Amino acid sequence: MNRRLLWGAVLLVVGTGAAAEDRNVWVLLRDKAAANGGRVIWNDLGAGRSNTELDLPVDPAYIARLRSLGAEVRVRSRWLNAVSVRVSPEAERRVRSLDFVRQVRPVHRLHRPSPPPPLPLSPKGAAPLDARQDLYGPSFEQLAQIGVIPLHDRGLTGAGVKIAVIDDGFHYVDHSAFRARLRLVAERDFINGDDVVSDERDQPVTGDETGSAQNLHGGQVLSLLAGYEPNRFIGVAPDAEYILAKTEENRTELPSEEDRWIAGLEWAVDLGAQVVNSSLGYNVWDDGSGYAQADLDGATALTSVAAALAVRRGVVVVVAAGNEAQALWHYVTAPADAEGVIAVGSVDVPVGAVRAPEIAAFSSRGPTADGRIKPDVVAPGQGVVMADLRDGDYQRLSGTSFSSPLVSGVCALLLQAHPDWGPVEVLAALRTTALDLGEAGPDTVYGWGQIDALAASGLASVPPAEQALLPPFPNPARSGLVHFPVQLAERDNVELSVFDLAGNLVFAGRWQLLAGVHDQPGRAPRWEAAGDAANGLYYYLIRSAGFTRMGKIALARP
């Protein structure tokens, strides 16, 4: 039976893909050459090493010796001082006998299922949209829920921040979400060995990608971060710079493996990535191999070790918690267990903010094997809007795969606002300002709670003490546009109705607004009279949970 790992992802089907006697293994090496001509003894996985030592290359003489014994070198890792190779049983026995080999262990693998059917794209609320909702389209709900839009209003869109995305590929070239602003620093296909991460034909490993699911999951994740198509869809960090690592193979019969993920991570960090998003996880493979739940200690899974080393080097690493809550595994998957990594669970997007967000049934739970709380935070991941890469439109899908990039984008906004911050400060800001959900205090379902980008930034103004309606302007309205500023002590729904003198309803609007003073054009509720509306007096009724007020406005267009 195939296992289910991340919902909303693309299909990986189990298989051997090669002769049964051959397998991929990590070869962990005992030492590497130091810059001064000596040797650095490597008796760990890099945790106790300086950055200078981590950056020293794997000894090329060792690599040559492995090849001479029949080992096919796949990936080399400076940080782990290790090489992944494909070997026959006889070659593996010869490799194990080498005096410079510290340990040989299997390269573990990833499995992801086919996605659930897309949900309807139409906005979840039936109310008319305000100016900003028009700008964001159906992506408004998920961004407003986590406080992103007020940061966009302050000009924080990720500019100057490098985000790396490690995934299965990124078919961005044909979708309108990426045409206006996608800023690429670099892209690398670690599967086929070229610099194209979008669809290609006749690839040596993945074949004809145009007819497969390859490159879809990563493109969906990328759209949540970088998408920018005003009036249809906007991502969290559309002005950030992107580094795209294609490491996960989706072709039938061939599983994806962790060595390419580690290679992609080291490559991205070398290019200056400040935030890394990884919407995948490693646990048990169908043949029973893989990691056990006891290995979720942040120090056993090699992906977790590498992720923690990236954090130590000053990189914010954000990882999907996994969708294992309803499976036998139940817990988060590696590398979400790594120390300092931001593991992200999934909540729903409540209609009209009538209740607090609730955990998605599939969202993986904590704790780690050594008792640490995971996930760290949660974000929308159930019915999230993203690019539909094959059809050119947008769709709703579910999974912690899609919660993770929302948090990664917020991390980029925080780094833009606070360039001196590092992963410790970002994680602390997200935790201490999160909306506490579930049990009081941090728990192993919601972590510290749902992120609040505005609160985490420290840029939020103090909410007013009470709800109030400020005088509408301009009055009389010579352009046909009237703004109705309000101040809200807490998040609320504001409804506006406009009637002519005969009592006929000529306009009705509804806005879901955050706490604060909404008194500027584009942020305040508004009425824009239709072209056939006659000049004269009109009555308005505006109300929320905290106030109800009626008054008159005059339309006096020339």
CSV table of C-alpha atoms in Angstrom, one decimal, residues 135-481:
chain,number,residue,atom,x,y,z
A,135,LEU,CA,-6.9,43.9,-6.0
A,136,TYR,CA,-6.1,40.6,-4.3
A,137,GLY,CA,-8.9,38.6,-5.8
A,138,PRO,CA,-9.6,35.2,-4.0
A,139,SER,CA,-6.1,35.3,-2.4
A,140,PHE,CA,-7.3,38.2,-0.1
A,141,GLU,CA,-8.8,35.7,2.4
A,142,GLN,CA,-5.6,33.8,3.2
A,143,LEU,CA,-3.4,36.9,3.3
A,144,ALA,CA,-5.7,38.9,5.4
A,145,GLN,CA,-6.0,36.0,7.9
A,146,ILE,CA,-2.3,36.2,8.7
A,147,GLY,CA,-1.9,40.0,8.6
A,148,VAL,CA,0.0,40.3,5.4
A,149,ILE,CA,-2.0,43.0,3.7
A,150,PRO,CA,-1.2,45.7,6.2
A,151,LEU,CA,2.5,45.0,5.6
A,152,HIS,CA,1.9,45.3,1.9
A,153,ASP,CA,0.2,48.6,2.6
A,154,ARG,CA,3.4,49.7,4.3
A,155,GLY,CA,5.5,48.8,1.3
A,156,LEU,CA,6.8,45.5,2.6
A,157,THR,CA,6.7,43.0,-0.3
A,158,GLY,CA,10.0,41.2,0.1
A,159,ALA,CA,12.2,43.5,-1.9
A,160,GLY,CA,15.9,42.8,-1.4
A,161,VAL,CA,15.3,39.4,0.2
A,162,LYS,CA,16.5,36.1,-1.4
A,163,ILE,CA,14.1,33.2,-1.0
A,164,ALA,CA,15.1,29.7,-2.1
A,165,VAL,CA,12.5,27.1,-2.9
A,166,ILE,CA,13.4,23.4,-2.9
A,167,ASP,CA,10.8,21.3,-4.6
A,168,ASP,CA,10.0,19.1,-7.6
A,169,GLY,CA,10.2,21.8,-10.3
A,170,PHE,CA,8.6,25.1,-11.3
A,171,HIS,CA,6.6,25.3,-14.4
A,172,TYR,CA,6.3,29.1,-14.2
A,173,VAL,CA,6.9,30.2,-17.8
A,174,ASP,CA,3.3,29.9,-19.1
A,175,HIS,CA,1.3,31.3,-16.2
A,176,SER,CA,0.2,34.9,-15.9
A,177,ALA,CA,1.0,34.9,-12.1
A,178,PHE,CA,4.7,35.1,-12.9
A,179,ARG,CA,4.8,37.3,-16.0
A,180,ALA,CA,4.9,40.7,-14.3
A,181,ARG,CA,7.4,40.4,-11.5
A,182,LEU,CA,9.2,37.1,-11.0
A,183,ARG,CA,12.7,38.0,-10.1
A,184,LEU,CA,15.0,35.0,-10.5
A,185,VAL,CA,18.5,34.8,-9.1
A,186,ALA,CA,19.3,31.3,-10.3
A,187,GLU,CA,17.6,27.9,-11.0
A,188,ARG,CA,19.1,24.4,-11.1
A,189,ASP,CA,17.7,21.0,-12.0
A,190,PHE,CA,19.5,18.6,-9.7
A,191,ILE,CA,17.7,15.6,-11.3
A,192,ASN,CA,18.6,16.1,-14.9
A,193,GLY,CA,21.7,18.2,-14.4
A,194,ASP,CA,20.8,21.4,-16.2
A,195,ASP,CA,19.7,25.0,-15.4
A,196,VAL,CA,16.0,24.7,-16.4
A,197,VAL,CA,13.5,24.0,-13.7
A,198,SER,CA,10.3,24.3,-15.9
A,199,ASP,CA,8.9,21.8,-18.3
A,200,GLU,CA,11.2,20.2,-20.9
A,201,ARG,CA,10.9,17.3,-23.3
A,202,ASP,CA,13.3,14.3,-23.5
A,203,GLN,CA,14.9,14.8,-20.1
A,204,PRO,CA,17.5,12.0,-19.3
A,205,VAL,CA,15.7,11.1,-16.0
A,206,THR,CA,12.3,12.7,-16.0
A,207,GLY,CA,11.4,12.2,-19.7
A,208,ASP,CA,8.7,14.3,-21.2
A,209,GLU,CA,7.8,16.6,-18.4
A,210,THR,CA,5.0,18.4,-20.4
A,211,GLY,CA,2.7,15.5,-19.9
A,212,SER,CA,3.5,14.6,-16.3
A,213,ALA,CA,3.1,16.1,-12.9
A,214,GLN,CA,6.7,17.1,-12.7
A,215,ASN,CA,7.2,20.8,-12.0
A,216,LEU,CA,3.6,21.4,-10.8
A,217,HIS,CA,3.9,21.2,-7.0
A,218,GLY,CA,6.9,23.5,-6.9
A,219,GLY,CA,5.2,26.0,-9.2
A,220,GLN,CA,2.1,26.0,-7.0
A,221,VAL,CA,4.3,26.7,-4.0
A,222,LEU,CA,6.1,29.4,-5.8
A,223,SER,CA,2.9,31.1,-6.8
A,224,LEU,CA,1.9,31.6,-3.1
A,225,LEU,CA,5.2,33.4,-2.6
A,226,ALA,CA,5.9,35.3,-5.9
A,227,GLY,CA,2.6,35.4,-7.8
A,228,TYR,CA,1.5,38.9,-8.9
A,229,GLU,CA,-1.5,39.4,-11.1
A,230,PRO,CA,-3.4,42.4,-9.8
A,231,ASN,CA,-7.2,41.9,-9.5
A,232,ARG,CA,-6.8,38.1,-9.7
A,233,PHE,CA,-4.0,37.0,-7.3
A,234,ILE,CA,-1.1,38.3,-5.3
A,235,GLY,CA,1.4,36.3,-3.3
A,236,VAL,CA,3.0,37.1,0.0
A,237,ALA,CA,6.4,38.3,-1.3
A,238,PRO,CA,6.1,39.3,-5.0
A,239,ASP,CA,9.2,41.5,-4.9
A,240,ALA,CA,11.6,39.0,-3.3
A,241,GLU,CA,14.4,37.4,-5.4
A,242,TYR,CA,14.0,33.7,-6.0
A,243,ILE,CA,16.5,30.8,-6.1
A,244,LEU,CA,14.8,27.6,-7.5
A,245,ALA,CA,16.2,24.1,-6.8
A,246,LYS,CA,14.5,21.2,-8.5
A,247,THR,CA,15.4,18.2,-6.4
A,248,GLU,CA,12.3,15.9,-6.2
A,249,GLU,CA,11.6,13.5,-8.9
A,250,ASN,CA,7.9,12.6,-9.7
A,251,ARG,CA,8.2,10.1,-12.5
A,252,THR,CA,6.4,6.8,-12.0
A,253,GLU,CA,8.6,4.1,-10.5
A,254,LEU,CA,11.3,6.4,-9.2
A,255,PRO,CA,11.2,7.8,-5.7
A,256,SER,CA,12.8,11.1,-4.7
A,257,GLU,CA,15.8,11.0,-2.3
A,258,GLU,CA,17.3,13.2,0.3
A,259,ASP,CA,20.7,13.6,-1.2
A,260,ARG,CA,19.5,15.9,-3.9
A,261,TRP,CA,17.6,17.9,-1.3
A,262,ILE,CA,20.8,18.5,0.7
A,263,ALA,CA,22.7,19.4,-2.5
A,264,GLY,CA,20.0,21.9,-3.3
A,265,LEU,CA,20.2,23.4,0.2
A,266,GLU,CA,23.9,23.9,0.1
A,267,TRP,CA,23.8,25.4,-3.4
A,268,ALA,CA,21.1,27.9,-2.4
A,269,VAL,CA,22.9,29.0,0.7
A,270,ASP,CA,26.1,29.5,-1.3
A,271,LEU,CA,24.0,31.9,-3.5
A,272,GLY,CA,22.9,34.0,-0.5
A,273,ALA,CA,19.5,32.6,0.3
A,274,GLN,CA,18.1,34.3,3.4
A,275,VAL,CA,14.9,32.2,3.5
A,276,VAL,CA,14.5,28.6,2.4
A,277,ASN,CA,11.1,27.0,1.8
A,278,SER,CA,10.8,23.2,1.7
A,279,SER,CA,7.3,21.8,1.3
A,280,LEU,CA,8.2,18.1,1.7
A,281,GLY,CA,9.1,15.6,4.3
A,282,TYR,CA,10.9,12.2,4.7
A,283,ASN,CA,9.6,9.3,6.8
A,284,VAL,CA,8.8,5.7,6.0
A,285,TRP,CA,8.9,4.3,2.5
A,286,ASP,CA,6.6,1.5,1.3
A,287,ASP,CA,9.3,-1.2,1.6
A,288,GLY,CA,9.6,-0.4,5.3
A,289,SER,CA,12.9,1.5,5.0
A,290,GLY,CA,13.3,5.1,6.0
A,291,TYR,CA,13.3,6.9,9.4
A,292,ALA,CA,11.5,5.7,12.5
A,293,GLN,CA,9.6,8.1,14.8
A,294,ALA,CA,12.4,7.7,17.3
A,295,ASP,CA,14.7,9.3,14.7
A,296,LEU,CA,12.8,12.6,15.0
A,297,ASP,CA,15.3,14.1,17.3
A,298,GLY,CA,16.7,16.7,15.0
A,299,ALA,CA,20.1,15.0,14.8
A,300,THR,CA,19.5,11.7,13.0
A,301,ALA,CA,17.8,12.4,9.7
A,302,LEU,CA,20.5,13.9,7.4
A,303,THR,CA,18.0,16.4,5.9
A,304,SER,CA,17.3,17.6,9.5
A,305,VAL,CA,21.0,17.9,10.2
A,306,ALA,CA,21.6,19.9,7.1
A,307,ALA,CA,18.6,22.1,7.8
A,308,ALA,CA,19.9,22.9,11.3
A,309,LEU,CA,23.3,23.7,9.9
A,310,ALA,CA,21.7,26.2,7.5
A,311,VAL,CA,19.9,27.8,10.4
A,312,ARG,CA,23.2,28.0,12.3
A,313,ARG,CA,24.7,29.8,9.2
A,314,GLY,CA,22.0,32.5,9.5
A,315,VAL,CA,19.4,31.2,7.1
A,316,VAL,CA,15.7,31.1,8.0
A,317,VAL,CA,14.5,27.6,7.1
A,318,VAL,CA,10.7,26.9,6.8
A,319,VAL,CA,9.4,23.4,6.4
A,320,ALA,CA,6.0,21.9,6.0
A,321,ALA,CA,5.1,19.8,9.1
A,322,GLY,CA,3.6,17.1,6.9
A,323,ASN,CA,0.1,15.6,6.5
A,324,GLU,CA,0.4,12.5,8.7
A,325,ALA,CA,-2.1,13.2,11.5
A,326,GLN,CA,-4.6,10.7,10.2
A,327,ALA,CA,-1.9,8.1,9.2
A,328,LEU,CA,-0.1,5.6,11.3
A,329,TRP,CA,3.0,7.9,11.4
A,330,HIS,CA,0.9,10.8,12.9
A,331,TYR,CA,3.9,13.0,13.7
A,332,VAL,CA,5.9,15.7,11.8
A,333,THR,CA,8.3,14.4,9.2
A,334,ALA,CA,12.0,15.2,8.7
A,335,PRO,CA,13.4,17.9,8.4
A,336,ALA,CA,10.5,19.6,10.4
A,337,ASP,CA,12.1,18.1,13.5
A,338,ALA,CA,15.3,20.1,13.2
A,339,GLU,CA,16.3,22.6,15.9
A,340,GLY,CA,15.7,26.2,14.8
A,341,VAL,CA,13.7,25.2,11.7
A,342,ILE,CA,10.2,26.7,11.5
A,343,ALA,CA,7.8,23.7,11.1
A,344,VAL,CA,4.4,24.8,9.8
A,345,GLY,CA,1.1,23.2,10.4
A,346,SER,CA,-2.2,23.8,8.6
A,347,VAL,CA,-5.4,25.5,9.6
A,348,ASP,CA,-8.6,26.4,7.6
A,349,VAL,CA,-9.8,29.7,6.4
A,350,PRO,CA,-13.0,30.5,8.2
A,351,VAL,CA,-15.8,32.2,6.2
A,352,GLY,CA,-16.3,35.8,7.4
A,353,ALA,CA,-14.0,35.4,10.4
A,354,VAL,CA,-17.0,34.1,12.4
A,355,ARG,CA,-14.8,31.8,14.4
A,356,ALA,CA,-11.1,31.1,15.1
A,357,PRO,CA,-9.2,29.0,12.6
A,358,GLU,CA,-9.2,25.3,13.2
A,359,ILE,CA,-6.5,22.8,12.7
A,360,ALA,CA,-6.7,20.7,9.5
A,361,ALA,CA,-7.4,17.1,10.3
A,362,PHE,CA,-4.4,16.0,8.2
A,363,SER,CA,-1.9,18.4,9.8
A,364,SER,CA,1.0,16.5,11.4
A,365,ARG,CA,1.4,16.7,15.2
A,366,GLY,CA,4.3,16.9,17.6
A,367,PRO,CA,6.3,16.5,19.7
A,368,THR,CA,9.7,15.5,18.4
A,369,ALA,CA,11.3,12.3,19.7
A,370,ASP,CA,13.3,14.3,22.2
A,371,GLY,CA,10.2,16.2,23.5
A,372,ARG,CA,10.3,19.5,21.7
A,373,ILE,CA,7.1,21.2,20.6
A,374,LYS,CA,6.4,20.9,16.8
A,375,PRO,CA,4.9,22.4,14.7
A,376,ASP,CA,6.2,25.8,15.6
A,377,VAL,CA,3.3,27.8,14.1
A,378,VAL,CA,0.3,27.3,11.8
A,379,ALA,CA,-1.0,29.1,8.7
A,380,PRO,CA,-3.8,28.6,6.2
A,381,GLY,CA,-3.4,25.3,4.3
A,382,GLN,CA,-7.0,24.1,3.7
A,383,GLY,CA,-8.6,25.4,0.5
A,384,VAL,CA,-5.7,27.8,-0.2
A,385,VAL,CA,-5.7,29.6,-3.5
A,386,MET,CA,-2.7,29.2,-5.9
A,387,ALA,CA,-1.8,29.0,-9.5
A,388,ASP,CA,-3.3,26.2,-11.7
A,389,LEU,CA,-0.3,25.8,-13.9
A,390,ARG,CA,-1.7,23.6,-16.6
A,391,ASP,CA,-5.0,25.5,-17.1
A,392,GLY,CA,-3.6,29.0,-16.6
A,393,ASP,CA,-6.1,29.9,-13.9
A,394,TYR,CA,-6.2,29.6,-10.1
A,395,GLN,CA,-7.4,26.7,-7.9
A,396,ARG,CA,-7.8,25.8,-4.2
A,397,LEU,CA,-5.8,22.9,-2.8
A,398,SER,CA,-5.0,21.7,0.7
A,399,GLY,CA,-1.9,20.6,2.5
A,400,THR,CA,0.9,21.8,4.8
A,401,SER,CA,2.8,22.1,1.5
A,402,PHE,CA,0.9,25.4,1.1
A,403,SER,CA,1.0,26.6,4.6
A,404,SER,CA,4.7,26.6,4.5
A,405,PRO,CA,5.3,29.2,1.7
A,406,LEU,CA,2.8,31.6,3.3
A,407,VAL,CA,5.1,31.6,6.4
A,408,SER,CA,8.2,31.7,4.2
A,409,GLY,CA,6.9,34.8,2.5
A,410,VAL,CA,6.1,36.5,5.9
A,411,CYS,CA,9.7,35.7,7.0
A,412,ALA,CA,10.9,37.6,3.9
A,413,LEU,CA,8.7,40.6,4.8
A,414,LEU,CA,10.1,40.6,8.4
A,415,LEU,CA,13.7,40.5,7.1
A,416,GLN,CA,12.9,43.4,4.8
A,417,ALA,CA,11.5,45.4,7.7
A,418,HIS,CA,14.4,44.3,10.0
A,419,PRO,CA,17.6,43.6,7.9
A,420,ASP,CA,19.5,42.9,11.1
A,421,TRP,CA,17.3,40.0,12.1
A,422,GLY,CA,18.4,36.3,11.7
A,423,PRO,CA,16.6,33.0,12.1
A,424,VAL,CA,16.5,33.3,15.9
A,425,GLU,CA,14.8,36.7,15.9
A,426,VAL,CA,12.4,35.7,13.1
A,427,LEU,CA,11.2,32.6,14.9
A,428,ALA,CA,10.9,34.4,18.2
A,429,ALA,CA,8.8,37.2,16.6
A,430,LEU,CA,6.5,34.6,14.9
A,431,ARG,CA,6.0,32.6,18.1
A,432,THR,CA,5.5,35.5,20.6
A,433,THR,CA,2.9,37.3,18.4
A,434,ALA,CA,1.0,34.3,17.1
A,435,LEU,CA,-2.7,33.9,17.7
A,436,ASP,CA,-3.0,31.3,20.4
A,437,LEU,CA,-5.3,28.5,19.3
A,438,GLY,CA,-6.3,25.2,20.9
A,439,GLU,CA,-5.0,24.7,24.4
A,440,ALA,CA,-3.7,27.8,26.2
A,441,GLY,CA,0.0,28.2,25.5
A,442,PRO,CA,2.1,26.3,22.9
A,443,ASP,CA,1.0,22.8,22.2
A,444,THR,CA,1.8,20.0,19.8
A,445,VAL,CA,-1.2,20.6,17.5
A,446,TYR,CA,-1.0,24.4,16.8
A,447,GLY,CA,2.5,25.1,18.1
A,448,TRP,CA,2.5,28.7,19.3
A,449,GLY,CA,-0.5,29.5,17.1
A,450,GLN,CA,-1.4,31.1,13.8
A,451,ILE,CA,1.2,33.6,12.6
A,452,ASP,CA,0.3,37.3,12.6
A,453,ALA,CA,2.7,39.1,10.2
A,454,LEU,CA,1.7,42.6,11.2
A,455,ALA,CA,2.2,41.9,14.9
A,456,ALA,CA,5.5,40.0,14.3
A,457,SER,CA,6.8,43.0,12.4
A,458,GLY,CA,6.3,45.3,15.4
A,459,LEU,CA,4.9,47.9,13.0
A,460,ALA,CA,1.3,47.7,14.1
A,461,SER,CA,-0.2,50.9,15.5
A,462,VAL,CA,-2.1,50.7,18.8
A,463,PRO,CA,-5.8,49.9,17.9
A,464,PRO,CA,-8.2,52.6,18.9
A,465,ALA,CA,-10.1,52.2,22.2
A,466,GLU,CA,-13.5,52.1,20.6
A,467,GLN,CA,-15.4,51.5,17.4
A,468,ALA,CA,-16.4,54.7,15.6
A,469,LEU,CA,-17.6,56.0,12.2
A,470,LEU,CA,-15.8,59.1,11.0
A,471,PRO,CA,-17.5,61.7,8.7
A,472,PRO,CA,-17.8,60.4,5.1
A,473,PHE,CA,-15.8,62.4,2.4
A,474,PRO,CA,-16.0,64.1,0.1
A,475,ASN,CA,-19.5,65.3,0.8
A,476,PRO,CA,-20.8,66.5,-1.6
A,477,ALA,CA,-19.2,64.0,-4.0
A,478,ARG,CA,-18.3,65.6,-7.3
A,479,SER,CA,-16.5,62.6,-8.6
A,480,GLY,CA,-19.2,60.1,-7.6
A,481,LEU,CA,-16.9,58.4,-5.1
